Structure formats: structure tokens, C-alpha cells
Amino acid sequence: MRRKDVPQDKSLFGEMKEIRYAVDDEGRYVLVESAGWEPANIANNEAWKSIDSAVEAVLAKARAGELSPLAYHMARNQMDPRMLADYAGLFPWQVRRHMKPGPFRRMRRALLFRYAAIFRITAEEFRSVPGNRA
Amino acid sequence: MNPAFPHRQSAHCESGVAANLFTFHGVPVSEAMVFGIGGGLFFAHFPFLRINGFPLTTFRAAPGRILRRAAKRLGIDIRFRTFRDADEGMAELDRNLEKSTPVGAQTGVYWLPYFPPALRFHFNAHNLVVVGKEGDSYRISDPVFPEPVSCRADDLARARFARGKLAPRGKIYFVRNVPAKIDPAPAVTAAIREVCFLMTRLPIPLIGVRGIRYLAGQVASWPSRLGRQGALPHLANLIRMQEEIGTGGGGFRFIYAAFLQEAAAVLEDDRLLGISREMTAIGDRWRDFAAAGASRCKGRDDGNGDFESLARIVRECADREHALFRELGSLVRGGRHAGGK
């Protein structure tokens, strides 16, 4: 890549610039700031689109009462039951169980606070999903 | 607080952290040099190892390897520690900072508040250097950012003890000793030899040049095996892996080309400059692949975007890298650069 070809496409991450390696007119490598590159933006956008649509789907189910708020907060934090179980010091099957509304309601208070702390929200926020009270 | 820490923004976090740490301790090296001596260039495609449901494709050495290899080859004594307990991990960090020792750390990026939200995935092999503490917040030299940043103690603790794949377990590392005199030539030779071996001589079809050819076949078969709906996300994910934050199009190929230029000076061998030029050209082809693939994802198919022609670009990269590493290997094997481990 030549220095003049270093892409300066507006990226997803605002003002932050990244470093790229490119050759100058004498063929020597130099470090050049780049604002971003459209193909990389497209690929990253695809990833966010699939995360967003997964969160939307879980949110709809949580509002309909098919899944608990925990399932929503987990999806919003890009976690799966295994990762969340690791954070919470539980077994994955326990987390999966708490994704159901019934077991979620019967959860111990201490555990509820533990989950809320992992997601960095209050217990009140943890018990609900946006646009609906669980 | 350590105002003297030489923060330099880098293309890749691990080689950047290593270069800045070594420079602080009196071994002035560039990121490209560390990347090369650490044997940073690599390729592997594991269709059965899934990350977020996608096959694992990597264009560089496994996390941690560049730093370890580079330190070992330069004779730099570096100590690594992991912790079971977060409080103990933070206390050990503070003890080192009180001695004015900059401390490298492996972290997740998800919990680092200074990262732009668009980059906050559960990626756990990020590297940064903690250079000081002011009250309840740490001063951090994060090599993919232009300037040092600040981070609250509880955020840093979370990032250091992130869970999931490649969990850092609070890993920190610091330089304990550097040799009085370093001769880079044997380190460079040994590193080049290792990369040539891994890229061309391993009898495993998923690794090195054979892995690139294998990937080409996979790309060509995605539409028929996964359908259009499945093939496009796979393609997008592959591009993301190739473009990995801050490394730019085919970025690791360009960093390695920069290393080969420096290596030409160290080994006093101008033939390496020609190989560096070819490496640059190959990096440009990887970039072409990403560009064509991305416009395919966007549905802007300009004729270059069907999967068979994408696979052809990958195959061309494989062929050219194969020829390049064989030539490079023959330059450092046995000949006058021998003598390095």
C-alpha cells in the first residue's frame, strides 16, 4: 500500500485514528494515520446488525413473557449462557434456567443482585426490559 | 507516575506493547521489528473451531506468542503472572507501579470504557501498558490509541478479569532484566526461519500456505453449502478477522514487509528488500480481497464479487506467499546468516 492510498474513510469509531503501514515515494515503510476503511466498516456493520437483530428477537420474546429479562440483558451484553455462568460463578444450566420467566421470578435476592452487578445495572433495571415491566 | 514512558501508537496491540516496553528498558526497537522477531506472521483456518459461530481464521501468531518469542530471542527477561483473585491481581499491579515499573497487561476490550462503543466486543487478547496510578484511576499506554488514556480502577479490574474465550486471568508482565548488549542479527535470522517453516513446511493442511489454499476452497464452497444467507455473514466475518482492529487491509502482511526492510539493514542483505516489495504486493491483494468481499456483502456486486473469483484472489495470495517464503527461507538457511538459534 502506498502512502497516498491509505484509506481515510469515515469509520465507526468517531475521531479515533488507527495506524497503518504504507510505503512512501522511495519505497520505505512509514506509519500513517488512517481514519478508517470502508470495507472494514461494512464487515463491522454486518457484525453489529446480527447482534442487534438477535437482541431484538430476544426482547420481543421477553416482552411476550416467553423469556425472562435475564435473557434480554445477556443478549444485550453479547453474552451466551456459558460466558454469563462464568462471570456469575454458576453452571450454564442454571443460567439457562433463569432465562425462563418462572425460575427467574423465584430467584434468590442475592443472586439477583449478583447478576445485576455483572451487567452494571440496578436490581430494578435487571428485573425489567425496556418498554415493559416484567 | 511515569512521564518517561515512550508511548507510540501502533498497528497491532501486542507488538506495540512489546516495542514500547522494550524501548523503555533501553532496547529501542520498532513495532515491525518486534513483530518480525516474534514471528508474528502466520495463517491458520480452523473450520471446526467456532468463534461466535464462525470458523476461526487468523492471520497472525497466537496471542502472547509474539511477545514471548521476541523477548526470548533478544535475551530480555520478562516475567508473566496470572491471578485467581482480582484484588490480589490489582495489588500486585500497584506494587510494581510504586517501583515505577511499567506493567503490561492482557485485557478484554468489552469493559474498557475508553474504547469506542463500536469496537466493544468480548475480545480477550488485548494488550496495554499500565504506566501509573493517580488516585482511583490508572494511566494507560494503549498502543492502538494516539495518546495515553485514563481508566478507572474498577473498569481496569473488570477488563483484566474478563471471562470467556482466551480469558486473561489478570495476566500482567514486566521486564526484569535486559542484556547489556544485544545482537539482533541471530534473532532476526531465527525468527525468519521459524516463519518460513510454519508457513510452508508443516504437514497440516489448515496452517500456513496450505491453510490459505484450504480457505480458498472453503470460500468457493460457501454459497452451495451454506446458501446465500449463510455465506455472506461468513464472508463478513472473514474480512473482520483479516482487518482486525487497527491493522489495516492485510495489515499483518504490511507490518511484516516493514520488518523485512529493517531486516535487510540488520543482515546487510539487499535481497530482503525485493522480498519486502513482494510482501507488500501480496498485502495489497489481500486488501483487494477484502474490498471485493465487502462490496459483495453490501450487495454492490460489480462483477468481481462472486465467491469463485474471491477464492481466486485468495489462491493467488497462497501461491505468491508460498514462493515468497521458499525464497526467504533459502536466503537465511545455511548461508552466511547462519549462526542464530
Coordinates of C-alpha atoms in Angstrom, one line a residue:
Chain A
M1 CA 0.0 0.0 0.0
R2 CA 1.3 3.5 -1.0
R3 CA 1.1 6.3 1.5
K4 CA -1.4 8.2 -0.7
D5 CA -3.6 5.1 -0.9
V6 CA -4.0 4.8 2.9
P7 CA -7.8 5.0 3.2
Q8 CA -9.4 7.9 5.0
D9 CA -13.0 6.8 5.0
K10 CA -15.0 7.9 8.0
S11 CA -15.1 5.0 10.4
L12 CA -17.5 3.7 13.0
F13 CA -15.4 4.8 15.9
G14 CA -15.5 8.6 15.7
E15 CA -12.4 10.6 15.9
M16 CA -10.1 7.7 16.7
K17 CA -7.4 7.2 14.1
E18 CA -5.6 3.9 13.5
I19 CA -2.1 3.3 12.3
R20 CA -1.3 1.7 9.0
Y21 CA 1.9 0.7 7.4
A22 CA 2.4 2.0 3.9
V23 CA 5.4 2.8 1.6
D24 CA 6.5 6.3 0.8
D25 CA 7.7 7.5 -2.6
E26 CA 11.1 6.0 -2.0
G27 CA 9.6 2.6 -1.2
R28 CA 10.4 2.9 2.5
Y29 CA 7.8 1.9 5.1
V30 CA 6.2 4.6 7.1
L31 CA 3.5 4.7 9.7
V32 CA 0.4 6.6 8.5
E33 CA -2.7 7.6 10.4
S34 CA -5.9 6.3 8.8
A35 CA -9.5 7.5 9.7
G36 CA -10.9 4.1 8.6
W37 CA -11.6 1.9 5.6
E38 CA -15.0 1.4 4.1
P39 CA -14.7 -2.4 3.5
A40 CA -13.7 -2.9 7.2
N41 CA -16.7 -0.7 8.2
I42 CA -19.0 -2.8 6.1
A43 CA -17.8 -6.0 7.7
N44 CA -18.1 -4.5 11.2
N45 CA -21.6 -3.2 10.4
E46 CA -22.6 -6.7 9.5
A47 CA -21.5 -8.0 12.9
W48 CA -23.5 -5.3 14.6
K49 CA -26.5 -5.9 12.5
S50 CA -26.6 -9.6 13.5
I51 CA -26.1 -8.7 17.2
D52 CA -28.8 -6.1 17.0
S53 CA -31.3 -8.4 15.4
A54 CA -30.5 -11.1 17.9
V55 CA -31.2 -8.6 20.7
E56 CA -34.4 -7.5 19.1
A57 CA -35.7 -11.1 18.8
V58 CA -34.9 -11.8 22.5
L59 CA -36.5 -8.5 23.5
A60 CA -39.7 -9.4 21.7
K61 CA -39.8 -12.8 23.4
A62 CA -39.1 -11.2 26.8
R63 CA -42.0 -8.7 26.3
A64 CA -44.3 -11.6 25.3
G65 CA -43.3 -13.4 28.5
E66 CA -41.7 -16.3 26.8
L67 CA -38.2 -15.4 28.1
S68 CA -37.1 -13.7 31.3
P69 CA -35.4 -10.2 31.4
L70 CA -32.2 -12.1 32.1
A71 CA -32.2 -13.4 28.5
Y72 CA -32.5 -9.9 27.2
H73 CA -29.7 -8.4 29.4
M74 CA -27.5 -11.3 28.4
A75 CA -28.1 -10.8 24.7
R76 CA -27.6 -7.1 25.0
N77 CA -24.2 -7.7 26.6
Q78 CA -23.3 -10.1 23.8
M79 CA -23.0 -13.0 26.2
D80 CA -24.1 -16.6 26.0
P81 CA -25.1 -18.8 29.0
R82 CA -21.7 -20.2 29.3
M83 CA -19.9 -16.8 29.5
L84 CA -22.5 -15.4 31.9
A85 CA -22.3 -18.5 34.1
D86 CA -18.5 -18.0 34.2
Y87 CA -19.0 -14.4 35.4
A88 CA -21.7 -15.4 37.9
G89 CA -19.9 -18.4 39.3
L90 CA -22.8 -20.7 38.3
F91 CA -23.3 -23.6 36.0
P92 CA -24.5 -22.8 32.4
W93 CA -27.7 -24.9 33.0
Q94 CA -28.5 -22.6 35.9
V95 CA -28.3 -19.5 33.7
R96 CA -30.3 -21.3 31.1
R97 CA -33.0 -21.9 33.7
H98 CA -33.0 -18.3 34.7
M99 CA -33.8 -17.4 31.1
K100 CA -37.3 -18.8 31.8
P101 CA -39.8 -16.4 33.4
G102 CA -40.8 -18.7 36.2
P103 CA -37.5 -19.6 37.7
F104 CA -36.4 -16.0 37.1
R105 CA -39.1 -14.8 39.4
R106 CA -38.2 -17.3 42.1
M107 CA -34.6 -16.4 42.0
R108 CA -32.8 -15.7 45.3
R109 CA -32.3 -12.0 46.0
A110 CA -28.6 -12.4 46.5
L111 CA -28.3 -14.0 43.0
L112 CA -30.4 -11.3 41.5
F113 CA -28.0 -8.6 42.8
R114 CA -25.1 -10.6 41.6
Y115 CA -26.5 -10.7 38.0
A116 CA -27.4 -7.0 38.2
A117 CA -23.8 -6.2 39.2
I118 CA -22.4 -8.1 36.3
F119 CA -24.5 -6.1 33.9
R120 CA -23.8 -3.0 35.9
I121 CA -27.4 -2.1 36.3
T122 CA -29.7 -1.8 39.3
A123 CA -31.8 -4.7 40.5
E124 CA -34.8 -2.7 39.4
E125 CA -33.5 -2.4 35.8
F126 CA -32.5 -6.0 35.9
R127 CA -36.0 -7.2 36.7
S128 CA -37.5 -5.4 33.7
V129 CA -36.9 -4.9 30.0
P130 CA -37.3 -1.6 28.1
G131 CA -40.9 -0.8 27.2
N132 CA -42.3 -3.3 29.6
R133 CA -42.4 -4.3 33.3
A134 CA -41.7 -7.9 33.9
Chain B
M1 CA 3.6 8.1 37.6
N2 CA 6.0 7.6 34.8
P3 CA 6.1 10.5 32.4
A4 CA 9.1 9.0 30.6
F5 CA 7.2 6.0 29.1
P6 CA 7.6 6.2 25.3
H7 CA 4.0 5.8 24.1
R8 CA 3.9 5.2 20.4
Q9 CA 0.7 4.4 18.6
S10 CA 0.9 1.1 16.8
A11 CA -1.0 -1.0 14.3
H12 CA -1.2 -4.1 16.5
C13 CA -1.6 -4.1 20.2
E14 CA 0.8 -6.9 21.2
S15 CA 3.8 -5.9 19.0
G16 CA 3.1 -2.3 20.0
V17 CA 3.1 -3.0 23.7
A18 CA 6.3 -5.1 23.4
A19 CA 8.1 -2.5 21.3
N20 CA 7.2 0.3 23.8
L21 CA 8.2 -1.8 26.8
F22 CA 11.5 -2.8 25.4
T23 CA 12.2 0.8 24.3
F24 CA 11.5 2.0 27.9
H25 CA 14.0 -0.5 29.2
G26 CA 16.8 0.7 26.9
V27 CA 16.3 -1.6 23.9
P28 CA 15.0 0.8 21.2
V29 CA 13.0 -1.3 18.7
S30 CA 10.2 -0.6 16.3
E31 CA 6.9 -2.3 16.3
A32 CA 7.7 -4.0 13.0
M33 CA 11.0 -5.3 14.4
V34 CA 9.3 -6.9 17.4
F35 CA 6.5 -8.3 15.2
G36 CA 9.2 -9.9 12.9
I37 CA 11.4 -11.2 15.7
G38 CA 8.4 -12.5 17.5
G39 CA 7.5 -14.5 14.4
G40 CA 4.2 -12.6 14.1
L41 CA 3.2 -13.5 10.6
F42 CA 1.1 -16.6 10.4
F43 CA -2.0 -18.1 8.9
A44 CA -4.5 -20.7 10.1
H45 CA -8.1 -21.6 9.3
F46 CA -9.9 -23.9 11.6
P47 CA -13.5 -24.5 10.3
F48 CA -14.3 -26.7 13.4
L49 CA -13.2 -24.0 15.9
R50 CA -16.1 -21.6 16.2
I51 CA -15.9 -18.0 17.5
N52 CA -19.4 -16.6 17.8
G53 CA -20.5 -19.3 15.4
F54 CA -17.9 -18.6 12.7
P55 CA -14.8 -20.6 11.7
L56 CA -11.6 -19.3 13.3
T57 CA -9.3 -17.7 10.8
T58 CA -6.1 -16.0 12.0
F59 CA -3.5 -14.0 10.0
R60 CA -1.0 -13.8 12.9
A61 CA 0.6 -15.8 15.6
A62 CA -1.4 -16.9 18.6
P63 CA -1.9 -14.2 21.3
G64 CA 1.1 -13.9 23.6
R65 CA 3.4 -15.6 21.3
I66 CA 4.9 -12.6 19.6
L67 CA 5.8 -11.0 23.0
R68 CA 7.3 -14.3 24.4
R69 CA 9.3 -15.1 21.3
A70 CA 10.6 -11.6 20.8
A71 CA 11.7 -11.4 24.4
K72 CA 13.4 -14.8 24.3
R73 CA 15.2 -14.1 21.1
L74 CA 16.5 -10.8 22.3
G75 CA 17.5 -12.2 25.7
I76 CA 15.1 -10.0 27.5
D77 CA 14.0 -11.4 30.8
I78 CA 10.3 -10.9 31.1
R79 CA 8.0 -12.2 33.9
F80 CA 4.4 -13.2 33.4
R81 CA 1.9 -13.6 36.2
T82 CA -1.8 -14.6 36.3
F83 CA -4.1 -14.4 39.3
R84 CA -7.0 -16.2 40.7
D85 CA -8.1 -13.3 42.8
A86 CA -8.8 -9.9 41.3
D87 CA -7.9 -8.0 44.4
E88 CA -4.5 -9.7 44.6
G89 CA -4.0 -9.1 40.9
M90 CA -4.7 -5.3 41.3
A91 CA -2.4 -5.2 44.4
E92 CA 0.4 -6.8 42.5
L93 CA -0.1 -4.2 39.7
D94 CA 0.1 -1.4 42.3
R95 CA 3.3 -2.8 43.9
N96 CA 5.0 -2.7 40.5
L97 CA 3.8 0.8 39.7
E98 CA 5.2 2.0 43.1
K99 CA 8.6 0.9 41.9
S100 CA 8.0 2.9 38.7
T101 CA 7.9 -0.2 36.6
P102 CA 5.5 0.0 33.7
V103 CA 3.4 -3.1 33.6
G104 CA 2.0 -4.8 30.5
A105 CA -1.4 -6.4 30.9
Q106 CA -3.7 -8.7 28.9
T107 CA -7.3 -7.5 29.0
G108 CA -10.7 -7.9 27.4
V109 CA -11.9 -4.9 25.4
Y110 CA -15.5 -5.2 26.3
W111 CA -15.2 -3.4 29.7
L112 CA -12.7 -0.8 28.7
P113 CA -14.7 2.5 28.8
Y114 CA -12.3 4.4 26.6
F115 CA -12.8 2.1 23.6
P116 CA -15.3 3.4 21.1
P117 CA -18.6 1.5 21.6
A118 CA -18.4 0.2 18.0
L119 CA -15.3 -1.8 18.9
R120 CA -16.5 -3.3 22.2
F121 CA -16.8 -7.0 21.6
H122 CA -15.8 -9.8 24.0
F123 CA -12.3 -10.0 22.7
N124 CA -9.9 -11.0 25.5
A125 CA -6.5 -10.9 24.0
H126 CA -5.9 -7.1 24.0
N127 CA -2.7 -5.8 25.4
L128 CA -1.8 -2.5 27.1
V129 CA 0.8 -1.0 29.4
V130 CA -0.2 0.5 32.8
V131 CA 2.3 3.3 33.4
G132 CA 1.0 4.9 36.6
K133 CA -1.8 5.5 39.1
E134 CA -3.4 8.7 40.1
G135 CA -5.9 8.4 42.9
D136 CA -8.5 5.9 41.8
S137 CA -7.6 5.8 38.1
Y138 CA -4.8 4.3 36.1
R139 CA -2.7 5.9 33.4
I140 CA -2.6 3.6 30.5
S141 CA -0.5 3.4 27.3
D142 CA -2.8 1.6 25.0
P143 CA -0.9 1.1 21.7
V144 CA -3.9 1.4 19.4
F145 CA -4.7 4.8 20.7
P146 CA -2.8 8.0 19.7
E147 CA -2.3 9.3 23.3
P148 CA -2.2 7.7 26.7
V149 CA -5.6 7.3 28.3
S150 CA -7.0 7.1 31.8
C151 CA -9.1 4.3 33.2
R152 CA -10.9 3.8 36.5
A153 CA -9.6 1.1 38.7
D154 CA -12.8 -1.0 38.7
D155 CA -13.1 -0.8 34.9
L156 CA -9.5 -2.0 34.6
A157 CA -10.0 -4.8 37.1
R158 CA -13.0 -6.0 35.1
A159 CA -11.1 -5.9 31.8
R160 CA -8.2 -7.8 33.3
F161 CA -10.5 -10.4 34.8
A162 CA -12.9 -10.7 31.8
R163 CA -14.3 -14.2 31.3
G164 CA -14.9 -16.3 28.2
K165 CA -12.6 -17.5 25.5
L166 CA -8.9 -16.6 26.0
A167 CA -9.8 -15.2 29.5
P168 CA -6.7 -13.1 30.6
R169 CA -7.0 -14.2 34.2
G170 CA -5.4 -10.8 35.2
K171 CA -2.3 -11.6 33.3
I172 CA 0.4 -8.9 33.8
Y173 CA 4.0 -8.9 32.6
F174 CA 7.1 -6.7 33.2
V175 CA 10.7 -6.6 32.1
R176 CA 13.1 -7.8 34.8
N177 CA 16.4 -7.7 33.1
V178 CA 17.8 -6.7 29.7
P179 CA 21.2 -7.9 28.4
A180 CA 24.0 -5.3 28.3
K181 CA 24.5 -5.8 24.6
I182 CA 22.0 -7.2 22.0
D183 CA 23.0 -8.5 18.6
P184 CA 19.8 -8.5 16.6
A185 CA 21.1 -10.5 13.7
P186 CA 20.8 -14.0 15.1
A187 CA 17.3 -13.1 16.5
V188 CA 16.2 -11.9 13.0
T189 CA 17.6 -15.0 11.3
A190 CA 16.0 -17.4 13.7
A191 CA 12.6 -15.6 13.5
I192 CA 12.6 -15.6 9.7
R193 CA 13.4 -19.3 9.7
E194 CA 10.6 -20.1 12.0
V195 CA 8.0 -18.2 10.0
C196 CA 9.2 -19.8 6.8
F197 CA 8.9 -23.2 8.5
L198 CA 5.4 -22.6 9.8
M199 CA 4.1 -21.1 6.6
T200 CA 5.5 -23.7 4.1
R201 CA 6.7 -26.9 5.7
L202 CA 4.1 -28.0 8.3
P203 CA 2.3 -31.1 7.0
I204 CA -1.1 -29.8 8.3
P205 CA -3.5 -28.6 5.7
L206 CA -5.0 -25.9 7.9
I207 CA -1.9 -24.0 8.7
G208 CA 0.4 -21.7 6.6
V209 CA 0.2 -21.6 2.9
R210 CA -1.7 -24.8 2.8
G211 CA -4.3 -23.3 5.1
I212 CA -4.7 -20.3 2.8
R213 CA -5.4 -22.7 -0.1
Y214 CA -7.8 -24.6 2.1
L215 CA -9.6 -21.3 2.9
A216 CA -9.9 -20.5 -0.8
G217 CA -11.7 -23.8 -1.3
Q218 CA -13.9 -23.1 1.6
V219 CA -14.8 -19.6 0.3
A220 CA -15.7 -21.1 -3.1
S221 CA -17.9 -23.7 -1.5
W222 CA -19.8 -21.4 1.0
P223 CA -22.7 -20.4 -1.4
S224 CA -23.5 -24.1 -2.2
R225 CA -23.0 -25.4 1.3
L226 CA -24.5 -22.5 3.4
G227 CA -26.8 -20.8 0.9
R228 CA -26.6 -17.1 0.2
Q229 CA -27.9 -16.2 3.7
G230 CA -25.2 -18.2 5.4
A231 CA -22.3 -17.4 3.0
L232 CA -22.4 -13.6 3.4
P233 CA -22.0 -13.5 7.2
H234 CA -19.2 -16.0 6.9
L235 CA -17.5 -13.7 4.4
A236 CA -18.1 -10.6 6.5
N237 CA -16.6 -12.3 9.5
L238 CA -13.5 -13.4 7.5
I239 CA -13.0 -9.8 6.4
R240 CA -13.2 -8.7 10.0
M241 CA -10.6 -11.2 11.1
Q242 CA -8.3 -10.0 8.4
E243 CA -8.9 -6.3 9.1
E244 CA -8.7 -6.9 12.9
I245 CA -8.8 -3.5 14.7
G246 CA -6.1 -1.2 13.7
T247 CA -4.1 -3.4 11.4
G248 CA -5.5 -2.2 8.1
G249 CA -6.0 -4.2 4.9
G250 CA -4.0 -7.3 5.0
G251 CA -2.3 -5.4 7.8
F252 CA -0.1 -8.1 9.2
R253 CA 1.5 -8.6 5.7
F254 CA 2.4 -4.9 5.6
I255 CA 3.9 -5.0 9.1
Y256 CA 6.0 -8.0 8.1
A257 CA 7.1 -6.2 4.9
A258 CA 8.2 -3.3 7.1
F259 CA 10.1 -5.8 9.2
L260 CA 11.8 -7.3 6.1
Q261 CA 13.1 -3.8 5.2
E262 CA 14.6 -3.4 8.7
A263 CA 16.0 -7.0 8.5
A264 CA 17.7 -6.1 5.2
A265 CA 19.7 -3.5 7.1
V266 CA 20.4 -5.7 10.1
L267 CA 21.6 -8.6 8.0
E268 CA 23.2 -6.3 5.3
D269 CA 21.4 -8.2 2.6
D270 CA 19.6 -6.2 0.0
R271 CA 17.8 -9.2 -1.4
L272 CA 15.4 -8.9 1.5
L273 CA 14.3 -5.5 0.1
G274 CA 13.0 -7.3 -3.0
I275 CA 11.1 -9.8 -0.8
S276 CA 9.7 -7.0 1.2
R277 CA 8.3 -5.4 -2.0
E278 CA 6.7 -8.7 -3.0
M279 CA 5.2 -9.0 0.6
T280 CA 3.7 -5.5 0.1
A281 CA 2.2 -6.6 -3.2
I282 CA 0.7 -9.7 -1.6
G283 CA -0.8 -7.5 1.2
D284 CA -2.4 -5.3 -1.5
R285 CA -4.0 -8.5 -2.9
W286 CA -5.4 -9.3 0.5
R287 CA -6.8 -5.8 0.6
D288 CA -8.4 -6.4 -2.9
F289 CA -10.0 -9.5 -1.5
A290 CA -11.4 -7.6 1.5
A291 CA -12.7 -4.8 -0.8
A292 CA -14.3 -7.1 -3.2
G293 CA -15.8 -9.2 -0.4
A294 CA -17.2 -6.2 1.4
S295 CA -18.9 -4.9 -1.7
R296 CA -20.4 -8.3 -2.1
C297 CA -21.7 -8.1 1.4
K298 CA -23.2 -4.8 0.7
G299 CA -24.9 -6.2 -2.4
R300 CA -22.9 -3.9 -4.6
D301 CA -21.7 -6.7 -6.9
D302 CA -19.5 -5.1 -9.5
G303 CA -18.8 -8.5 -11.2
N304 CA -15.7 -9.0 -9.0
G305 CA -17.7 -10.3 -6.1
D306 CA -18.9 -13.8 -6.8
F307 CA -17.4 -16.3 -4.4
E308 CA -15.4 -18.2 -7.1
S309 CA -13.5 -15.1 -8.1
L310 CA -13.0 -14.1 -4.4
A311 CA -11.5 -17.6 -3.9
R312 CA -9.2 -17.0 -6.9
I313 CA -7.7 -13.9 -5.1
V314 CA -7.1 -16.0 -2.0
R315 CA -5.5 -18.7 -4.1
E316 CA -3.2 -16.2 -5.7
C317 CA -2.2 -15.0 -2.3
A318 CA -1.4 -18.6 -1.3
D319 CA 0.7 -19.2 -4.4
R320 CA 2.6 -15.9 -4.0
E321 CA 3.2 -16.4 -0.3
H322 CA 4.4 -19.9 -1.0
A323 CA 7.0 -18.7 -3.5
L324 CA 8.0 -15.8 -1.2
F325 CA 8.6 -17.9 1.9
R326 CA 10.6 -20.5 0.0
E327 CA 12.8 -17.8 -1.4
L328 CA 13.1 -16.1 2.0
G329 CA 13.9 -19.5 3.7
S330 CA 16.6 -20.2 1.2
L331 CA 18.2 -16.8 2.0
V332 CA 18.5 -17.5 5.7
R333 CA 19.1 -21.2 5.6
G334 CA 22.7 -22.4 6.0
G335 CA 24.1 -19.3 4.2
R336 CA 26.1 -16.5 5.7
H337 CA 23.3 -15.5 8.1
A338 CA 23.6 -18.9 9.9
G339 CA 24.6 -19.0 13.5
G340 CA 21.4 -17.7 15.0
K341 CA 19.4 -20.2 17.1

